[in-house]
Coordinates of C-alpha atoms in Angstrom, one line a residue:
M54 CA 117.5 83.2 70.0
R55 CA 116.0 81.4 73.1
E56 CA 112.6 80.7 73.1
S57 CA 110.3 81.9 76.2
R58 CA 108.8 78.9 78.1
T59 CA 106.6 78.6 81.0
G60 CA 107.4 75.0 82.4
G61 CA 109.4 74.2 85.3
R62 CA 108.4 77.1 87.8
R63 CA 108.5 75.3 91.1
R64 CA 108.2 78.3 93.0
S65 CA 105.8 80.8 91.8
L66 CA 102.6 80.4 93.7
S67 CA 104.0 79.4 97.0
R68 CA 106.5 82.4 96.7
L69 CA 104.1 85.0 95.6
L70 CA 101.7 84.1 98.5
A71 CA 104.5 84.1 101.0
V72 CA 105.1 87.7 100.1
A73 CA 101.7 88.8 99.5
L74 CA 99.7 87.3 102.4
P75 CA 101.5 89.4 105.4
A76 CA 100.6 92.7 103.2
L77 CA 97.1 91.4 102.7
A78 CA 96.6 90.7 106.3
L79 CA 97.8 94.4 107.4
S80 CA 95.4 95.7 104.6
V81 CA 92.4 93.5 106.1
A82 CA 93.1 94.5 109.7
G83 CA 93.0 98.3 108.7
F84 CA 96.8 99.1 109.5
T85 CA 98.9 101.2 107.3
A86 CA 102.0 101.8 109.3
A87 CA 103.3 101.3 113.0
P88 CA 102.8 104.4 115.0
T89 CA 106.1 106.2 116.0
A90 CA 106.7 106.6 119.7
S91 CA 106.0 110.0 121.2
A92 CA 108.2 111.9 123.6
G93 CA 107.9 110.7 127.0
T94 CA 106.5 107.2 126.0
T95 CA 108.0 104.3 127.6
A96 CA 109.1 101.8 124.9
P97 CA 109.1 98.2 125.4
A98 CA 112.6 96.6 125.6
T99 CA 113.7 95.5 122.2
S100 CA 116.3 93.0 121.2
H101 CA 119.6 94.1 119.5
A102 CA 118.4 92.5 116.2
S103 CA 115.0 94.2 116.0
R104 CA 116.7 97.7 116.9
T105 CA 119.3 97.1 114.3
T106 CA 116.7 96.2 111.6
Q107 CA 114.5 99.3 112.4
N108 CA 117.7 101.8 112.4
H109 CA 119.0 100.2 109.1
K110 CA 115.4 101.0 107.6
A111 CA 115.5 104.5 108.9
L112 CA 119.3 105.4 107.5
T113 CA 118.7 103.8 104.2
D114 CA 115.0 105.1 103.3
P115 CA 115.2 107.1 100.4
D116 CA 112.6 109.5 101.7
R117 CA 115.0 110.5 104.6
Q118 CA 118.0 111.0 102.4
T119 CA 116.9 114.8 101.2
F120 CA 119.0 117.4 102.3
H121 CA 117.5 120.4 103.8
T122 CA 120.0 123.1 103.4
T123 CA 120.1 126.0 105.7
G124 CA 123.1 128.0 104.3
K125 CA 126.3 128.1 102.3
A126 CA 129.8 127.1 103.6
G127 CA 131.2 129.8 105.7
Q128 CA 128.2 132.1 105.6
K129 CA 127.8 134.4 108.7
V130 CA 124.5 133.1 110.3
P131 CA 123.2 134.5 113.5
T132 CA 124.0 132.2 116.4
T133 CA 123.7 132.1 120.2
H134 CA 126.7 130.7 122.1
L135 CA 125.0 128.4 124.8
C136 CA 127.7 128.7 127.3
A137 CA 129.6 131.6 128.6
T138 CA 133.3 132.1 128.0
A139 CA 135.6 130.0 130.1
K140 CA 137.3 131.5 133.2
A141 CA 140.5 130.2 134.3
G142 CA 140.0 126.5 135.5
Q143 CA 136.8 126.1 134.0
A144 CA 135.5 125.0 130.6
S145 CA 133.0 126.4 128.1
C146 CA 130.7 124.2 126.0
F147 CA 131.2 124.9 122.2
A148 CA 127.4 124.4 121.0
Q149 CA 125.8 127.2 118.9
R150 CA 122.3 127.6 117.9
R151 CA 120.9 129.3 115.0
T152 CA 118.6 132.2 115.8
D153 CA 117.4 133.0 112.1
I154 CA 115.6 129.6 112.1
K155 CA 112.6 129.5 114.1
Q156 CA 112.4 126.9 117.0
R157 CA 109.4 124.6 116.5
L158 CA 108.0 121.9 119.1
A159 CA 107.4 118.5 117.6
S160 CA 104.0 119.0 117.7
A161 CA 104.2 122.1 115.4
V162 CA 106.6 120.2 112.8
A163 CA 104.0 117.6 112.4
A164 CA 104.8 115.6 109.2
A165 CA 107.4 118.1 107.9
T166 CA 111.0 117.5 108.1
P167 CA 113.2 119.6 110.8
S168 CA 115.8 121.8 109.2
G169 CA 119.5 120.8 109.3
L170 CA 121.5 117.6 108.7
S171 CA 119.6 114.4 109.6
P172 CA 121.0 111.0 110.7
A173 CA 120.7 109.8 107.2
N174 CA 122.4 112.8 105.8
L175 CA 125.3 112.2 108.0
H176 CA 125.5 108.3 107.0
S177 CA 125.4 109.4 103.5
A178 CA 128.3 112.0 103.8
Y179 CA 130.5 109.9 105.8
A180 CA 130.0 106.6 104.2
L181 CA 128.8 104.8 107.5
P182 CA 127.2 101.6 107.9
S183 CA 123.6 101.4 108.9
T184 CA 124.7 98.5 111.3
G185 CA 127.3 98.2 114.1
G186 CA 127.5 99.3 117.7
S187 CA 125.3 97.0 119.2
G188 CA 126.1 96.2 122.8
L189 CA 128.7 99.1 122.7
T190 CA 128.3 102.3 125.2
V191 CA 129.2 106.0 124.1
A192 CA 129.5 108.5 127.2
V193 CA 128.8 112.1 126.8
V194 CA 130.4 114.2 129.4
D195 CA 129.0 117.7 130.1
A196 CA 128.3 119.9 133.1
Y197 CA 125.1 120.5 134.9
N198 CA 121.7 118.7 134.4
D199 CA 119.2 118.7 131.3
P200 CA 115.9 117.4 133.0
N201 CA 114.4 116.8 129.5
A202 CA 117.3 114.9 128.1
E203 CA 115.4 111.5 127.9
A204 CA 112.3 112.9 126.6
D205 CA 113.6 115.1 124.0
L206 CA 116.1 112.2 122.9
A207 CA 112.7 110.2 122.3
T208 CA 111.5 113.0 120.3
Y209 CA 114.6 113.1 118.0
R210 CA 114.8 109.3 117.6
S211 CA 111.1 108.6 116.7
T212 CA 111.1 111.8 114.2
Y213 CA 113.9 110.0 112.2
G214 CA 112.6 106.5 112.6
L215 CA 115.3 105.4 114.9
S216 CA 114.7 102.8 117.7
A217 CA 113.7 103.8 121.1
C218 CA 116.6 104.7 123.5
T219 CA 115.4 105.0 127.2
K220 CA 116.3 104.3 130.7
A221 CA 113.5 101.7 130.5
N222 CA 114.8 99.5 127.8
G223 CA 118.7 100.1 129.2
C224 CA 119.9 102.0 126.1
F225 CA 120.1 105.5 128.0
K226 CA 121.4 106.4 131.3
Q227 CA 121.7 109.6 132.7
V228 CA 124.1 110.1 136.1
S229 CA 126.0 112.5 138.2
Q230 CA 129.8 112.7 138.1
T231 CA 129.7 110.1 141.1
G232 CA 127.4 107.7 139.1
S233 CA 124.2 108.6 140.9
T234 CA 120.9 108.4 138.8
T235 CA 118.9 110.3 141.3
S236 CA 121.0 113.1 142.8
L237 CA 121.7 115.0 139.6
P238 CA 123.5 118.4 139.3
T239 CA 121.6 121.9 139.2
N240 CA 119.6 122.3 135.9
D241 CA 121.3 124.8 133.4
K242 CA 119.7 125.8 130.1
G243 CA 122.9 126.6 128.3
W244 CA 124.5 123.1 129.1
A245 CA 121.2 121.6 128.5
G246 CA 121.3 122.6 124.9
E247 CA 125.0 121.0 124.6
E248 CA 123.7 117.7 126.1
A249 CA 120.8 117.6 123.5
L250 CA 123.3 118.2 120.9
D251 CA 125.7 115.7 122.1
I252 CA 123.3 112.8 122.3
D253 CA 121.4 113.6 119.3
M254 CA 124.7 113.5 117.2
V255 CA 125.6 109.9 119.0
S256 CA 122.2 108.6 118.2
A257 CA 122.5 109.9 114.5
V258 CA 125.9 108.3 113.8
C259 CA 125.5 105.0 115.9
P260 CA 121.6 104.5 116.8
N261 CA 122.2 100.8 117.9
C262 CA 124.9 102.2 120.7
N263 CA 123.9 102.6 124.4
I264 CA 124.3 106.2 125.8
I265 CA 125.2 107.2 129.1
L266 CA 125.1 111.2 129.9
V267 CA 127.4 111.9 132.5
E268 CA 126.8 115.4 134.1
A269 CA 129.4 117.0 136.1
S270 CA 128.5 119.2 139.1
S271 CA 130.0 122.4 137.7
A272 CA 132.0 123.5 134.5
N273 CA 135.1 123.5 136.7
D274 CA 137.9 121.4 135.1
T275 CA 138.0 119.1 138.4
D276 CA 134.4 118.4 138.2
L277 CA 134.6 117.6 134.4
G278 CA 137.6 115.5 135.1
K279 CA 135.8 113.6 137.4
A280 CA 132.7 112.9 135.3
E281 CA 135.6 111.7 132.8
N282 CA 136.7 109.2 134.9
E283 CA 133.2 108.0 136.0
A284 CA 132.4 107.6 132.4
V285 CA 135.3 104.9 131.8
A286 CA 134.3 103.4 135.4
L287 CA 130.8 102.8 134.1
G288 CA 132.2 101.0 131.1
A289 CA 132.2 103.3 128.3
K290 CA 134.8 102.6 125.6
F291 CA 133.9 105.7 123.8
V292 CA 133.5 109.2 125.5
S293 CA 132.6 112.3 123.8
N294 CA 133.6 115.9 125.3
S295 CA 132.2 119.3 123.6
W296 CA 133.9 121.6 125.8
G297 CA 137.3 123.2 126.6
G298 CA 139.2 126.2 127.5
S299 CA 142.7 128.0 127.3
E300 CA 145.6 125.8 127.9
S301 CA 147.5 126.0 131.1
S302 CA 150.8 124.7 132.5
S303 CA 148.6 122.4 134.7
Q304 CA 147.2 120.6 131.8
T305 CA 149.9 117.7 131.7
T306 CA 148.9 116.8 135.3
E307 CA 145.1 116.8 134.2
D308 CA 146.1 114.5 131.5
T309 CA 147.2 111.9 133.8
Q310 CA 144.5 112.5 136.2
Y311 CA 141.5 112.5 133.7
F312 CA 142.4 111.6 130.2
K313 CA 144.9 108.7 130.4
H314 CA 142.5 105.8 129.7
P315 CA 144.0 103.3 127.3
G316 CA 141.7 101.2 125.5
V317 CA 139.2 104.2 125.3
A318 CA 138.4 106.4 122.4
I319 CA 138.3 109.9 123.9
T320 CA 136.9 112.7 121.4
V321 CA 137.3 116.4 122.3
S322 CA 136.1 119.3 120.3
A323 CA 138.9 121.6 118.8
G324 CA 137.1 124.9 119.8
D325 CA 135.2 127.5 118.0
E326 CA 137.3 130.6 118.2
G327 CA 139.1 129.9 115.0
Y328 CA 143.0 129.7 115.2
G329 CA 144.5 128.8 118.6
A330 CA 145.0 125.6 120.6
E331 CA 142.6 124.7 123.3
Y332 CA 142.5 122.1 126.1
P333 CA 141.6 119.2 126.5
A334 CA 141.9 119.1 122.8
T335 CA 145.5 119.3 122.9
S336 CA 145.9 116.2 125.5
Q337 CA 148.2 113.6 124.2
Y338 CA 145.7 110.9 124.9
V339 CA 142.6 112.2 123.2
T340 CA 141.3 112.5 119.5
A341 CA 141.1 116.2 118.9
V342 CA 138.1 116.8 116.4
G343 CA 138.3 119.9 114.2
G344 CA 135.1 121.3 112.3
T345 CA 133.8 121.6 108.7
A346 CA 131.5 123.1 106.4
L347 CA 129.5 120.3 104.7
T348 CA 127.5 120.8 101.5
T349 CA 126.2 118.6 98.8
A350 CA 128.0 118.3 95.7
S351 CA 127.9 116.9 91.9
N352 CA 130.8 114.7 92.6
S353 CA 131.1 110.8 93.0
R354 CA 130.9 111.3 96.7
G355 CA 127.6 113.6 96.6
W356 CA 129.3 116.0 99.3
S357 CA 132.2 118.4 99.6
E358 CA 133.9 119.7 102.7
S359 CA 136.0 122.9 103.7
V360 CA 137.4 124.3 106.7
W361 CA 134.6 125.9 108.8
H362 CA 135.9 129.6 109.1
T363 CA 133.1 132.2 109.5
S364 CA 135.3 135.2 110.8
S365 CA 138.2 136.1 112.7
T366 CA 136.8 134.9 115.9
E367 CA 134.5 132.2 114.8
G368 CA 135.5 128.9 113.2
T369 CA 137.2 125.5 114.2
G370 CA 140.4 125.7 116.5
S371 CA 143.8 124.3 115.6
G372 CA 147.0 124.9 116.8
C373 CA 150.6 123.7 118.4
S374 CA 150.4 123.0 122.0
A375 CA 152.5 125.1 124.4
Y376 CA 152.6 122.2 126.9
D377 CA 151.6 118.5 126.1
P378 CA 154.4 116.7 124.5
K379 CA 153.9 115.4 120.9
P380 CA 152.6 111.5 120.9
A381 CA 154.9 109.2 119.0
W382 CA 152.3 108.5 116.4
Q383 CA 151.9 112.2 115.2
T384 CA 154.3 112.9 112.4
D385 CA 154.1 116.7 111.4
T386 CA 157.5 118.3 111.6
S387 CA 156.8 122.0 112.5
C388 CA 155.1 121.4 115.7
A389 CA 157.4 120.0 118.4
K390 CA 154.7 119.4 120.8
R391 CA 151.0 118.1 120.6
M392 CA 149.4 119.2 117.3
E393 CA 145.5 120.1 117.1
S394 CA 143.5 118.3 115.2
D395 CA 143.6 114.9 114.3
V396 CA 140.4 114.5 112.4
S397 CA 137.2 116.4 111.6
A398 CA 133.5 116.2 111.0
V399 CA 130.7 119.0 110.2
A400 CA 130.6 121.9 112.5
D401 CA 129.6 124.9 110.6
P402 CA 126.2 126.3 111.8
A403 CA 125.4 127.4 108.1
T404 CA 125.6 123.8 107.3
G405 CA 124.5 122.3 110.7
V406 CA 122.5 119.4 112.2
A407 CA 118.9 119.1 113.4
V408 CA 118.6 118.9 117.3
Y409 CA 115.6 118.6 119.6
D410 CA 115.9 120.6 122.8
T411 CA 113.0 121.9 125.0
Y412 CA 114.8 122.8 128.2
G413 CA 117.6 124.8 126.7
G414 CA 115.6 125.7 123.7
S415 CA 111.9 125.5 122.2
G416 CA 112.3 122.5 120.1
W417 CA 113.7 121.7 116.9
A418 CA 116.8 124.0 115.8
V419 CA 119.8 123.9 113.8
Y420 CA 123.1 123.7 115.7
G421 CA 126.8 123.7 114.8
G422 CA 130.3 124.4 116.5
T423 CA 132.8 121.7 117.0
S424 CA 130.2 120.5 119.7
A425 CA 128.6 118.7 117.1
S426 CA 131.8 117.1 115.4
A427 CA 133.2 115.3 118.6
P428 CA 130.0 113.4 119.4
I429 CA 129.9 112.5 115.6
I430 CA 133.4 111.2 115.7
A431 CA 132.8 109.1 119.0
G432 CA 130.1 107.4 117.2
V433 CA 131.9 106.6 114.4
Y434 CA 134.5 105.0 116.7
A435 CA 132.0 103.1 118.2
L436 CA 131.0 101.7 114.8
A437 CA 134.2 100.7 114.1
G438 CA 134.5 98.3 117.2
T439 CA 136.1 98.1 120.6
P440 CA 139.8 99.7 120.5
G441 CA 142.7 97.5 121.8
A442 CA 142.9 97.3 125.5
S443 CA 146.4 99.2 125.5
D444 CA 145.9 101.5 122.6
Y445 CA 145.1 105.2 122.4
P446 CA 142.7 105.2 119.7
A447 CA 143.9 109.0 118.6
Q448 CA 146.5 107.1 116.7
Y449 CA 144.3 105.1 114.5
P450 CA 143.5 107.5 111.7
Y451 CA 147.3 108.0 111.4
N452 CA 147.4 104.3 110.4
H453 CA 144.6 104.6 107.9
T454 CA 145.0 108.0 106.4
A455 CA 143.6 106.7 102.9
N456 CA 140.3 106.1 104.4
L457 CA 139.6 109.7 105.2
N458 CA 138.0 112.3 103.0
D459 CA 141.0 114.5 102.8
V460 CA 139.8 118.4 103.2
T461 CA 142.0 120.7 101.1
S462 CA 140.4 123.9 101.1
G463 CA 139.9 126.8 103.6
S464 CA 141.7 128.1 106.6
N465 CA 140.8 129.3 110.3
G466 CA 142.7 132.4 110.6
S467 CA 146.5 133.5 110.2
C468 CA 149.4 131.8 111.5
S469 CA 153.4 131.7 110.6
T470 CA 153.3 128.0 109.6
S471 CA 150.8 127.5 107.0
Y472 CA 149.5 124.1 107.7
F473 CA 148.6 125.1 111.2
C474 CA 145.8 127.1 110.2
T475 CA 145.3 126.3 106.3
A476 CA 144.1 123.2 104.7
R477 CA 146.3 121.4 102.4
A478 CA 146.5 117.8 100.9
G479 CA 147.2 115.4 103.7
Y480 CA 147.5 116.5 107.4
D481 CA 146.8 119.9 108.5
G482 CA 145.6 121.7 111.9
P483 CA 142.0 122.5 111.0
T484 CA 140.9 119.1 109.7
G485 CA 143.4 116.8 110.7
W486 CA 143.8 113.9 108.3
G487 CA 140.2 114.6 107.2
T488 CA 136.6 113.4 107.8
P489 CA 135.4 109.7 107.9
N490 CA 134.9 107.7 104.8
G491 CA 133.6 104.8 106.4
T492 CA 135.1 103.3 109.8
A493 CA 138.3 101.9 108.6
A494 CA 140.3 104.8 109.9
F495 CA 139.0 104.5 113.3
T496 CA 140.0 100.8 113.9
S497 CA 143.1 99.6 115.4
G498 CA 146.2 98.0 113.1
G499 CA 147.4 99.5 109.9
S500 CA 151.0 100.6 108.9
S501 CA 151.9 104.2 108.7
G502 CA 152.7 106.1 111.7
G503 CA 153.0 103.2 114.4
G504 CA 150.2 102.5 116.8
G505 CA 147.7 100.0 116.3
G506 CA 147.8 96.4 117.5
G507 CA 145.7 94.3 119.7
T508 CA 144.9 90.7 119.5
C509 CA 142.2 88.8 117.8
T510 CA 139.4 87.0 119.8
S511 CA 137.8 84.1 117.9
A512 CA 134.1 85.0 117.2
Q513 CA 131.3 84.5 114.5
L514 CA 130.2 88.0 113.5
L515 CA 127.1 87.9 111.7
G516 CA 123.8 88.5 113.2
N517 CA 120.9 85.9 112.5
P518 CA 123.3 83.9 110.4
G519 CA 120.8 80.8 109.9
F520 CA 117.9 83.1 109.4
E521 CA 116.1 81.5 112.0
S522 CA 114.9 84.8 113.7
G523 CA 113.2 85.7 110.4
N524 CA 113.5 88.9 108.5
T525 CA 115.9 90.6 111.1
T526 CA 119.6 91.9 111.1
W527 CA 119.9 91.3 107.3
S528 CA 118.7 93.8 104.5
A529 CA 116.8 91.6 102.0
S530 CA 114.3 92.0 99.2
S531 CA 110.6 91.2 100.1
G532 CA 110.1 87.6 100.8
V533 CA 113.7 86.6 100.6
I534 CA 114.0 85.3 104.1
N535 CA 111.2 82.8 104.5
S536 CA 110.2 79.1 105.6
D537 CA 108.2 78.4 102.3
S538 CA 108.2 74.6 102.0
G539 CA 109.1 75.1 97.9
E540 CA 112.8 74.8 98.9
A541 CA 114.3 73.1 101.9
A542 CA 116.5 74.9 104.3
H543 CA 119.9 73.6 105.0
A544 CA 119.1 73.4 108.7
G545 CA 116.1 74.6 110.7
S546 CA 113.1 76.2 109.1
Y547 CA 114.3 79.2 107.6
K548 CA 116.6 80.2 104.7
A549 CA 117.3 82.8 102.2
W550 CA 115.5 82.2 98.7
L551 CA 116.8 84.5 95.9
D552 CA 114.8 84.7 92.6
G553 CA 113.0 81.5 91.5
Y554 CA 110.1 83.2 89.6
G555 CA 110.5 82.4 86.0
S556 CA 110.2 85.8 85.0
S557 CA 112.5 89.1 85.1
H558 CA 113.4 89.7 88.7
T559 CA 116.2 90.7 91.0
D560 CA 116.8 89.9 94.6
T561 CA 119.4 91.0 97.2
L562 CA 120.6 90.1 100.7
S563 CA 123.3 92.0 102.6
Q564 CA 124.7 92.6 106.0
S565 CA 127.5 94.8 107.3
V566 CA 130.1 93.3 109.7
T567 CA 133.2 95.0 111.4
I568 CA 136.2 92.8 111.3
P569 CA 138.6 93.6 114.0
A570 CA 142.0 94.5 113.0
G571 CA 144.7 91.9 113.5
C572 CA 142.3 89.0 112.7
K573 CA 142.1 86.5 110.1
A574 CA 138.5 86.2 108.8
S575 CA 136.5 83.6 106.6
F576 CA 133.2 84.0 104.9
T577 CA 131.1 80.8 104.7
F578 CA 127.8 79.9 103.6
Y579 CA 125.8 76.7 102.3
L580 CA 124.5 77.3 98.7
H581 CA 121.8 75.3 96.7
I582 CA 121.0 76.0 93.1
D583 CA 117.7 74.6 91.6
T584 CA 116.7 75.5 87.9
A585 CA 114.5 74.9 85.4
E586 CA 117.0 76.1 82.6
T587 CA 118.8 73.7 80.3
G588 CA 122.0 74.0 78.5
S589 CA 125.4 75.3 79.1
T590 CA 124.3 79.2 79.0
A591 CA 124.2 81.2 82.0
Y592 CA 120.8 83.0 82.1
D593 CA 120.3 83.6 85.6
K594 CA 123.1 84.7 88.0
L595 CA 124.0 85.1 91.7
T596 CA 126.8 87.6 92.5
V597 CA 128.6 87.5 95.9
T598 CA 130.5 90.4 97.0
A599 CA 132.4 91.9 99.9
G600 CA 132.3 95.7 99.6
S601 CA 133.3 96.4 96.2
T602 CA 135.1 93.1 95.7
T603 CA 133.4 90.2 93.9
L604 CA 133.8 86.9 95.7
A605 CA 132.1 84.6 93.1
T606 CA 129.3 84.5 90.5
Y607 CA 127.2 81.6 90.2
S608 CA 124.4 80.7 87.4
N609 CA 121.8 78.3 86.5
V610 CA 124.7 76.1 85.0
N611 CA 126.0 75.4 88.5
A612 CA 122.6 73.9 89.6
A613 CA 123.0 70.6 91.8
S614 CA 121.1 68.8 94.2
G615 CA 121.6 69.5 98.0
Y616 CA 123.5 72.4 99.5
A617 CA 127.4 73.0 99.0
Q618 CA 129.5 75.0 101.4
K619 CA 131.4 77.9 100.0
T620 CA 134.4 79.5 101.9
F621 CA 136.1 82.9 101.1
D622 CA 139.0 84.8 103.0
L623 CA 137.9 88.1 104.2
S624 CA 141.1 88.9 106.0
S625 CA 142.2 91.6 103.6
F626 CA 139.1 93.7 105.4
A627 CA 140.6 93.4 109.0
G628 CA 140.3 96.7 110.6
Q629 CA 137.1 97.6 108.3
T630 CA 133.5 97.4 108.2
V631 CA 132.6 95.4 105.1
T632 CA 129.0 94.7 103.7
V633 CA 128.6 91.0 102.4
K634 CA 125.9 90.9 99.8
F635 CA 124.2 88.3 97.5
S636 CA 122.5 89.6 94.2
G637 CA 120.4 87.2 92.1
V638 CA 119.4 88.3 88.8
E639 CA 116.7 86.3 87.0
D640 CA 115.8 86.6 83.3
S641 CA 112.4 86.7 81.6
S642 CA 111.8 83.0 81.6
Q643 CA 112.5 79.6 83.5
Q644 CA 113.2 79.9 87.1
T645 CA 116.4 79.3 89.0
S646 CA 116.4 79.6 92.8
F647 CA 119.3 80.5 94.5
V648 CA 119.1 79.3 98.2
V649 CA 121.5 80.4 100.8
D650 CA 121.6 79.2 104.5
D651 CA 123.8 79.0 107.6
T652 CA 126.2 81.7 106.8
A653 CA 129.1 82.9 109.0
V654 CA 132.0 85.3 109.1
T655 CA 134.4 83.8 111.7
T656 CA 137.4 85.4 112.9
S657 CA 140.7 83.7 114.2

């Protein structure tokens, strides 16, 4: 049995002071926590790194993981449809707001958590990374104007601890179908509620993304189509559409005019009236998004889903198009033309999402409809990275079907061909190939079903790779990223110093990174191991992982003077978002310091 010794602790005093002094300074100054921004407050400009760090903390905070259930899957709950049924040549928005749950202004909610699914819930349910999307823009196309859109978005984001997204800091933009920021359409309470739902869901899924709200002058197909083109012209590579109407023989012409945008992921709600095809969800150029009921479960995922279906006239849409041709990447055999849907996400109002709206509504409320699922999927596409320039990203899920949660129960009505309206293993109309399980299904590349592609641009993908920006971008245990003089950095002043306390201790350091499809990728870092241990027994260990794959394990036995560079091949993760992680575990005596610096994930 090994004796407990106290010698050789090179680190303890300086390390403990490095961790404790910042907290002490806050205590002396009388601070407890940074105040959250109130609605309407102009936030100062912040860097991508600081926004990412704040959003990561909000999405991974255990206190925000609680699911505040509001109903059971398929339960009939009273709702109001925010938009009237579409007339010929027009579209209707699909947002539904619960009327059995009292709407409350933010001031009335105070410290309580709003009802409905939160950003942290959606990230948990769909295994989404808490980083990603920085510098990318998601556009939301709707009709008419919501004059409170920016202020309401500020309340939504501050309530859930997300970084500010305002016109002032360049994150949010609100324009007309011609791109004007001053001459906006007529205000409309129904469509305002739709717009609040859409921008809240994009924020929930991709809080690091910029948002452009493009408002059509009316709900006419032509105006909405012009708004669609304007969204793309403004540089958005991801466009969400939570509206639609009946199919018509003119839709193939509208396809070419408004939805044929290679290199742009366009998501469209499947509709809320149960079984039956709707346009533009049946456009050959878009991702048709069906709806599910999402509830917690005692399984390994922690969640379960079924087809959203409340009654014969309410539930997710699906069906075989009467007009649009079948895209080459769609492989079901009983529909000769375009089949709806491709993928799905939560839409059931009984298991709905929290939304804040003060123009179309009276504050916090629970919303549902495939109006929720379309912006959710648009946000997931953004987390997955920029599409290939010549791709139609609707094909991506067909190339990565194993990276989706297959929904196998429920139906949305009656049909002569079972899978058109009934969930089954594999592809079906109501839910497509399933719901997100991470972002891999929404990247280019892959094998089955054709499509994909794109070339690789050489780049270094990690944020703050040498730690010189301090405790940003990385998720790290307290005190790990520091400029403490007890251990030298490989270069610069900062490094990541795991363990070294000479007592039972665990430190972690991690960052999620999206490796583009078609790329080779290598993970490199410099490692120095310093120890007071002796002998050939591995008492203290550092494990390096990429996702669930262990890349290497080091211990006190590997101690050496100076740094050594380590290199690992991450090419197998191309087309996926993967978390690289260092986990250091120290036993009860004799310090071992694992010091990491100058990291990189490099594509070629």
